[in-house]
PDB file of C-alpha atoms in Angstrom:
ATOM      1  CA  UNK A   4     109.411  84.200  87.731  1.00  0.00           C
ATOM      2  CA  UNK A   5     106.634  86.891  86.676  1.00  0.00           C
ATOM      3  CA  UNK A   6     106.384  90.232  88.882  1.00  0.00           C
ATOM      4  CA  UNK A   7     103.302  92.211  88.030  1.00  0.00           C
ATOM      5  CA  UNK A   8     102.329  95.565  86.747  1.00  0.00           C
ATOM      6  CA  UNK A   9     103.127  96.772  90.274  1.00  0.00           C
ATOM      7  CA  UNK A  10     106.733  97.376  88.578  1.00  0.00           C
ATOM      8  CA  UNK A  11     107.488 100.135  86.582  1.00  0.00           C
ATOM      9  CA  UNK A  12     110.278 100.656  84.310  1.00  0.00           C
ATOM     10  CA  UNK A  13     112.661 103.579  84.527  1.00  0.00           C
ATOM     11  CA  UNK A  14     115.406 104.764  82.025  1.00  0.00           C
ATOM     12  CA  UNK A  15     118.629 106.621  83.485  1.00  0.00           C
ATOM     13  CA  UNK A  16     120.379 108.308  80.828  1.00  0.00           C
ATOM     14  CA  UNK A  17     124.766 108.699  82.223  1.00  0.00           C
ATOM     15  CA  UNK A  18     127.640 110.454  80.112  1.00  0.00           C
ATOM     16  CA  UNK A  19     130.652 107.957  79.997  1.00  0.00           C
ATOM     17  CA  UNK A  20     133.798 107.841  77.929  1.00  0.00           C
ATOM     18  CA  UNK A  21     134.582 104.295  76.192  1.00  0.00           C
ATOM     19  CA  UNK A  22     137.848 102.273  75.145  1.00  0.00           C
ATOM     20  CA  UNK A  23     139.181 103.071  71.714  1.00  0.00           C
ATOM     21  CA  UNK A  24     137.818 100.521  69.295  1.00  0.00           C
ATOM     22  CA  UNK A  25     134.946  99.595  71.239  1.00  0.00           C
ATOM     23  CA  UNK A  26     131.683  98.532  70.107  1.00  0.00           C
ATOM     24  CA  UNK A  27     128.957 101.275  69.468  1.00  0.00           C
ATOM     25  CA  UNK A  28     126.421  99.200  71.228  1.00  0.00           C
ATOM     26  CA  UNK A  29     126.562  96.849  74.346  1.00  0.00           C
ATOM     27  CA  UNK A  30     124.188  94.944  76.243  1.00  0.00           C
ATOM     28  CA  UNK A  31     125.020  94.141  80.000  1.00  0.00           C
ATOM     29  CA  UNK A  32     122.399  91.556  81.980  1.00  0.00           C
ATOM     30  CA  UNK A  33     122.953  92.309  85.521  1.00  0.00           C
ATOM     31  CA  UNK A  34     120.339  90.105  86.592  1.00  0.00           C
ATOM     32  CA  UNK A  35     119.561  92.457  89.821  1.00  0.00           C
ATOM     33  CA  UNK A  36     115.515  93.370  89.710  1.00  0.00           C
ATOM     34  CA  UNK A  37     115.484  92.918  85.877  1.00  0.00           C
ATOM     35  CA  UNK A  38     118.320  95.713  85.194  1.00  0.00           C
ATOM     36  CA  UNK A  39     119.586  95.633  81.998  1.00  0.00           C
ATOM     37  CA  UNK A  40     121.993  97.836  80.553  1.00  0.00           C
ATOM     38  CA  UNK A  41     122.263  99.870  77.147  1.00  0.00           C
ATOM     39  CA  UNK A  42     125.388 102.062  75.754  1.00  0.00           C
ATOM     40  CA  UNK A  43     123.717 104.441  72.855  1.00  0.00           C
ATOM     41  CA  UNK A  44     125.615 105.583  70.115  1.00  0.00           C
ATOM     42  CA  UNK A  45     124.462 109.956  70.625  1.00  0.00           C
ATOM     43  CA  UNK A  46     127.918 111.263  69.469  1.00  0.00           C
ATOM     44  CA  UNK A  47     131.059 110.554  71.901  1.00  0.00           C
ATOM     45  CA  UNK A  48     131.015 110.492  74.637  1.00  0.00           C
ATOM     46  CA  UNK A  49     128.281 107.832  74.445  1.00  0.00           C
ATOM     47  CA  UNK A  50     125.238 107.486  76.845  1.00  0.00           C
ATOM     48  CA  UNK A  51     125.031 104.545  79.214  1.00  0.00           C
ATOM     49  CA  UNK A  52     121.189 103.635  79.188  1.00  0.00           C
ATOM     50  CA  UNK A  53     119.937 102.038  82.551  1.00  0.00           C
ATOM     51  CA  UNK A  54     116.463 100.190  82.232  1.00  0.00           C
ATOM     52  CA  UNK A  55     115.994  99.555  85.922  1.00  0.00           C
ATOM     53  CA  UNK A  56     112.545  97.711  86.549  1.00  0.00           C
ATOM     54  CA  UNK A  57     111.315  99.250  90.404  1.00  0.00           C
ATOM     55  CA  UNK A  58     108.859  98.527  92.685  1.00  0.00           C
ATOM     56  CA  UNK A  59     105.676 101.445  93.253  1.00  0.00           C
ATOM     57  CA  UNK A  60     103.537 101.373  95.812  1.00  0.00           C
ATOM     58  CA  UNK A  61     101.276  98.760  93.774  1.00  0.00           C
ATOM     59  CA  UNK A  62      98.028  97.518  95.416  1.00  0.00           C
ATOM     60  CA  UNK A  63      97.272  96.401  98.696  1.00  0.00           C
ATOM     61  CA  UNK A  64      97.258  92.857  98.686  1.00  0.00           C
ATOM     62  CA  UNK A  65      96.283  91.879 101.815  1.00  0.00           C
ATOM     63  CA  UNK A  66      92.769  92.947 100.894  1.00  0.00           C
ATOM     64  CA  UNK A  67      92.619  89.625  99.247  1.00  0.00           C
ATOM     65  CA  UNK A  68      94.454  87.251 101.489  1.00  0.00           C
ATOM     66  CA  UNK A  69      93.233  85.157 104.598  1.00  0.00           C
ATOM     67  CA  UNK A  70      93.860  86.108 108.283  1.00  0.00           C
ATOM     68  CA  UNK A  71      94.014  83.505 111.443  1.00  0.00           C
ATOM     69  CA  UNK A  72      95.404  84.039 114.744  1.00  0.00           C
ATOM     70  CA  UNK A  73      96.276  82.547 117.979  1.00  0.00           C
ATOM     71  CA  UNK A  74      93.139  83.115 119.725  1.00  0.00           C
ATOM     72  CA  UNK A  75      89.825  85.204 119.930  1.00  0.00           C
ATOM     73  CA  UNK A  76      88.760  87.737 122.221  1.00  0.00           C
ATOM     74  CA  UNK A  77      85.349  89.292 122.163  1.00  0.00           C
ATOM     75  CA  UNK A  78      85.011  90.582 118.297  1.00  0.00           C
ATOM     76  CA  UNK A  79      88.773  90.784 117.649  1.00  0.00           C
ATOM     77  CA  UNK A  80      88.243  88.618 114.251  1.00  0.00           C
ATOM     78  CA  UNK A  81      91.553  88.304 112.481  1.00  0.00           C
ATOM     79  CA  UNK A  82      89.766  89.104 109.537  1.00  0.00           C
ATOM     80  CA  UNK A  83      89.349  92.468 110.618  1.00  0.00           C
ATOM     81  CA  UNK A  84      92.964  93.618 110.459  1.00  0.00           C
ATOM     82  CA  UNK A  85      92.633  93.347 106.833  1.00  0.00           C
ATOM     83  CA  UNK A  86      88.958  94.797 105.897  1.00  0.00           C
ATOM     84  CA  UNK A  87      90.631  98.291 104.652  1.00  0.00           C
ATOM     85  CA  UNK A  88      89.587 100.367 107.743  1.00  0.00           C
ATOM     86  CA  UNK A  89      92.413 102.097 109.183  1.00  0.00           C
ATOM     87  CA  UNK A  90      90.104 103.160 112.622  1.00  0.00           C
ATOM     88  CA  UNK A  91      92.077 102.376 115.305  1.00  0.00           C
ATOM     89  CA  UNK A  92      89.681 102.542 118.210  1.00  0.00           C
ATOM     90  CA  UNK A  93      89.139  98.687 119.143  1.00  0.00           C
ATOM     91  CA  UNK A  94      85.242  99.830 120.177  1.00  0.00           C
ATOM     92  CA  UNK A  95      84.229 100.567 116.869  1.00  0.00           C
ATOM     93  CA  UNK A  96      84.708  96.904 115.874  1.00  0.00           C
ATOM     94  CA  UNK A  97      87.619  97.165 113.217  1.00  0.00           C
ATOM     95  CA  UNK A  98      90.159  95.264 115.171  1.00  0.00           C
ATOM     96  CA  UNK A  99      91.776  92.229 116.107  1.00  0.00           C
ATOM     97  CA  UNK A 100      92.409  90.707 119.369  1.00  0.00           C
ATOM     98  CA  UNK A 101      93.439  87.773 120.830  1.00  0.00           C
ATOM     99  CA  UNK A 102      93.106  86.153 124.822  1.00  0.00           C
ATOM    100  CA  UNK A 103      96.494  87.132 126.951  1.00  0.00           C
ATOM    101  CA  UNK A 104      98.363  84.488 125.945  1.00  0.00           C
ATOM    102  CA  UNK A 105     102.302  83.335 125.932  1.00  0.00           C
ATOM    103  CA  UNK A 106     103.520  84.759 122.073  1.00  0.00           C
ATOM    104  CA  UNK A 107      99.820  85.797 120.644  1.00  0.00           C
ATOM    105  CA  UNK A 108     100.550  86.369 116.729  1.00  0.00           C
ATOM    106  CA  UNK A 109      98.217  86.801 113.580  1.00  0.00           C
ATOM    107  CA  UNK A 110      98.858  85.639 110.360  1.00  0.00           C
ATOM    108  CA  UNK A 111      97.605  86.840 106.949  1.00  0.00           C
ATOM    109  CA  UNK A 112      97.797  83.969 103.954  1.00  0.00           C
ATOM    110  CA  UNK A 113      98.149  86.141 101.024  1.00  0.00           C
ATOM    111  CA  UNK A 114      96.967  82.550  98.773  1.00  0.00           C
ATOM    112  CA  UNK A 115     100.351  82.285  96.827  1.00  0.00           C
ATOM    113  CA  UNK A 116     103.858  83.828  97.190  1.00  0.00           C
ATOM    114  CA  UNK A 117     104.548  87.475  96.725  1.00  0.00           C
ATOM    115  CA  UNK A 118     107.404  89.782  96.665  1.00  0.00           C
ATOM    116  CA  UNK A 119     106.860  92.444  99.885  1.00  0.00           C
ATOM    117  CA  UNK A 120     107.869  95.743  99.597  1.00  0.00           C
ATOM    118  CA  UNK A 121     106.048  97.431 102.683  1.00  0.00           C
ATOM    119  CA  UNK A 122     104.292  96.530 105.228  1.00  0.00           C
ATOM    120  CA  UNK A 123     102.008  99.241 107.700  1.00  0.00           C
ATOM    121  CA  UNK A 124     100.681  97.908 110.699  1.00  0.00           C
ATOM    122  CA  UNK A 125      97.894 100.055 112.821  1.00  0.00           C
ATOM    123  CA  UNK A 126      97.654  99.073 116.158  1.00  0.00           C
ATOM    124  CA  UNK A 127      94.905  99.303 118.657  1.00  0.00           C
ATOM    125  CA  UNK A 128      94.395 103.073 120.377  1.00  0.00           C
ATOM    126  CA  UNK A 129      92.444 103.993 123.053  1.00  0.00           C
ATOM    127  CA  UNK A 130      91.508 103.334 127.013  1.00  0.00           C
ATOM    128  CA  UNK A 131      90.918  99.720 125.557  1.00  0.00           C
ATOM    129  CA  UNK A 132      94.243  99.119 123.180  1.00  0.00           C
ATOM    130  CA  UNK A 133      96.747  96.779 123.634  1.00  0.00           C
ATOM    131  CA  UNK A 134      99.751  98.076 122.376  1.00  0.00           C
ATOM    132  CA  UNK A 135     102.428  95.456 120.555  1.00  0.00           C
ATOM    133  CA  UNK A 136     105.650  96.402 121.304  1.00  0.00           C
ATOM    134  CA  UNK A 137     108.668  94.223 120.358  1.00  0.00           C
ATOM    135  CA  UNK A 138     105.783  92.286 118.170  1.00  0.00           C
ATOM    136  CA  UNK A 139     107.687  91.208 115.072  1.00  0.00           C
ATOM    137  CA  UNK A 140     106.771  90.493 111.652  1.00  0.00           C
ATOM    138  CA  UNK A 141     107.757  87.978 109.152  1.00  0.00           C
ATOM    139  CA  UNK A 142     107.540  86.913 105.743  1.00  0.00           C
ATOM    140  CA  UNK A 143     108.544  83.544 104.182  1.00  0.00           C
ATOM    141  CA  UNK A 144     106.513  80.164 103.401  1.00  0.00           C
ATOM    142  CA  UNK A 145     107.338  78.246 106.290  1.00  0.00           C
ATOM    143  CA  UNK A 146     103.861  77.221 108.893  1.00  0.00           C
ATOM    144  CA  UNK A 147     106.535  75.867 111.484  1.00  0.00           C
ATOM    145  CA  UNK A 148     105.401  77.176 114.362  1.00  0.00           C
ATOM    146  CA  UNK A 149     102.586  78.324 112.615  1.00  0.00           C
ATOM    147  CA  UNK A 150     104.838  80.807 110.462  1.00  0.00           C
ATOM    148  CA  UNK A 151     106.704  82.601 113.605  1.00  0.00           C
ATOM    149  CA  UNK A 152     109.895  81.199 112.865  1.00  0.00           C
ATOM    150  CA  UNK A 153     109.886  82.927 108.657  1.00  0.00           C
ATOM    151  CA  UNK A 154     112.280  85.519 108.058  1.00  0.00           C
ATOM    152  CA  UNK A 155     112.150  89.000 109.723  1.00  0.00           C
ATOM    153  CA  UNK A 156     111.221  92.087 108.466  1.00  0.00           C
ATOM    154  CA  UNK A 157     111.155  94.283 111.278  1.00  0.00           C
ATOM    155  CA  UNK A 158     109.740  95.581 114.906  1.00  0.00           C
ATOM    156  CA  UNK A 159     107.025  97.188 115.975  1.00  0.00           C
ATOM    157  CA  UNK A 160     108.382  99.817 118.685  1.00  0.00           C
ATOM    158  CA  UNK A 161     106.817 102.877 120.784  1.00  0.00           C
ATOM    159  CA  UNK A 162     103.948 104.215 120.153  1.00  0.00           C
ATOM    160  CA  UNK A 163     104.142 107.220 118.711  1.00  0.00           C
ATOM    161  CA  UNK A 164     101.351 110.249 117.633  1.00  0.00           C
ATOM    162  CA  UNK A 165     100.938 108.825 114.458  1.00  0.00           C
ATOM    163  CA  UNK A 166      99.148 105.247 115.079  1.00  0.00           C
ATOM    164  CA  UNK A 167     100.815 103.341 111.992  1.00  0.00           C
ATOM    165  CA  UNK A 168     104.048 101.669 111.348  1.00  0.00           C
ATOM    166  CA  UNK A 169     105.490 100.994 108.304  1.00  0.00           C
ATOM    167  CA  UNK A 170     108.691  98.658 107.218  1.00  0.00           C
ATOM    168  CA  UNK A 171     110.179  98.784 104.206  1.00  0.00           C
ATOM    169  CA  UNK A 172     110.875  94.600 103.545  1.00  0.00           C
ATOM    170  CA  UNK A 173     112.981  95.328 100.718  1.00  0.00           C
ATOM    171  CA  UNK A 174     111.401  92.314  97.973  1.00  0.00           C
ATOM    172  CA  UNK A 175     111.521  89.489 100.981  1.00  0.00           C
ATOM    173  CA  UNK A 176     109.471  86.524  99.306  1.00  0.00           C
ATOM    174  CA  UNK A 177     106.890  84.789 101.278  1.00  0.00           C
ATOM    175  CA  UNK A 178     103.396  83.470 101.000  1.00  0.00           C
ATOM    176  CA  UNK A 179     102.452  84.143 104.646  1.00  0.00           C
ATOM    177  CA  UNK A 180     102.394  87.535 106.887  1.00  0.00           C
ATOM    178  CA  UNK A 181     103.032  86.973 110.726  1.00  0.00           C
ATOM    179  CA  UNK A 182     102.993  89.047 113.571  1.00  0.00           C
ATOM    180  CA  UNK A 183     103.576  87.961 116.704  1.00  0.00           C
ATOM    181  CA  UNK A 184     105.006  89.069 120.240  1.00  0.00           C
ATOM    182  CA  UNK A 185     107.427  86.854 121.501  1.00  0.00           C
ATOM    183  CA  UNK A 186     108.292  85.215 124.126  1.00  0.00           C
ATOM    184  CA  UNK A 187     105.769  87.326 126.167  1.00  0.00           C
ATOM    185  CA  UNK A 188     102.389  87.186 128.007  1.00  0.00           C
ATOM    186  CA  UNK A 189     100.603  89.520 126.102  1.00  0.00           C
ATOM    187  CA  UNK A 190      97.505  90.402 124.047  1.00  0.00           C
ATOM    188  CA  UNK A 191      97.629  91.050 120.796  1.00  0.00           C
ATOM    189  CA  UNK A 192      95.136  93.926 118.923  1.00  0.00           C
ATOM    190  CA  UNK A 193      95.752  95.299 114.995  1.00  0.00           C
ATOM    191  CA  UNK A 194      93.370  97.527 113.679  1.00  0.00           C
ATOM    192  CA  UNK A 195      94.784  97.158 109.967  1.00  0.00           C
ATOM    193  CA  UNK A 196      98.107  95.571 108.733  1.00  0.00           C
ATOM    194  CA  UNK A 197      98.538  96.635 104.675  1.00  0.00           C
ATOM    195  CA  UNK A 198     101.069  94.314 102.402  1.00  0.00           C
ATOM    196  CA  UNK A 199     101.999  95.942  99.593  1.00  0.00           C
ATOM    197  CA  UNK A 200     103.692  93.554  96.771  1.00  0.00           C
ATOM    198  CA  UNK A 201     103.501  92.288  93.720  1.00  0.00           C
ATOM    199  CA  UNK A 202     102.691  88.470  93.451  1.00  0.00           C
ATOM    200  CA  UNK A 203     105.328  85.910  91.787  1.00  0.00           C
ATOM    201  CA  UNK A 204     104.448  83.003  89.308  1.00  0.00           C
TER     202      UNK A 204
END
């Protein structure tokens, strides 16, 4: 597998004190997010080397993806949840929203499968918001159920003063974004759900 240019490589120089007779240089494949260890030879002690390749915030690559949900209510396209408008006042016609409806979700097809870092979700604010508690999102390749049953990531909770929610998905793999409330009657409004990642060949 390829992981793009939204990884970065960082060095991490560390003092340590070797075995008599060992080798002056050694190579260790860790195999854990392309790690690889180097020991380099700068007088004794000796310097372990750590190239650790990282994630950075990358690009938003929802912008690119596909967006469905459960049902439509008024203008609450699902498309809108990923236009790159962060406005969280439903009235100004930059957010989702589906009919009340047993376990309302949205789902974003980001085309092909990607490794997820973070997710932020903006919710609907306002005299006409809906607000998604418990809603949870998920992150695999599955469309069973229409993708509600994938792998969690996390839970949207309160609302707070700051409108957005973000959930760090530590590198789950997934071609599809869901979020849905289950298991409830409920309405279901985002404003703006952001995926950053990097995709995987």
């Amino acid at each position: 597998r390829h992981i793009s240019s939204t990884l970065v490589d960082r060095w991490v120089a560390q003092r340590v004190v070797l075995p008599p007779h060992s080798k002056p240089w050694v190579h260790i494949n860790t195999h854990v997010f392309g790690e690889g260890m180097y020991l380099y030879p700068s007088e004794r002690p000796l310097f372990l080397l750590t190239r650790r390749t990282v994630p950075c915030a990358g690009e938003n690559v929802a912008l690119g993806g596909r967006a469905a949900q459960s049902s439509l209510y008024d203008r609450g396209f699902p498309a809108n949840a990923i236009d790159g408008n962060r406005d969280a006042a439903y009235v100004h016609g930059s957010c989702t929203r589906t009919v009340k409806e047993l376990s309302p979700w949205w789902r974003l097809d980001l085309l092909n499968r990607h490794k997820v870092f973070n997710i932020t979700v903006t919710p609907s604010l306002g005299a006409h918001s809906v607000q998604p508690k418990g809603a949870e999102i998920r992150i695999g390749d599955s469309l069973e159920n229409h993708g509600n049953r994938n792998p969690r990531c996390g839970v949207i909770g309160t609302a707070r003063r700051d409108p957005t929610f973000t959930f760090n998905c530590k590198g789950m793999e997934g071609r599809y974004i869901n979020i849905v409330i289950p298991g409830r009657s409920e309405s279901l409004s985002l404003c703006e759900v952001e995926v950053y990642g990097a995709p995987l060949d």
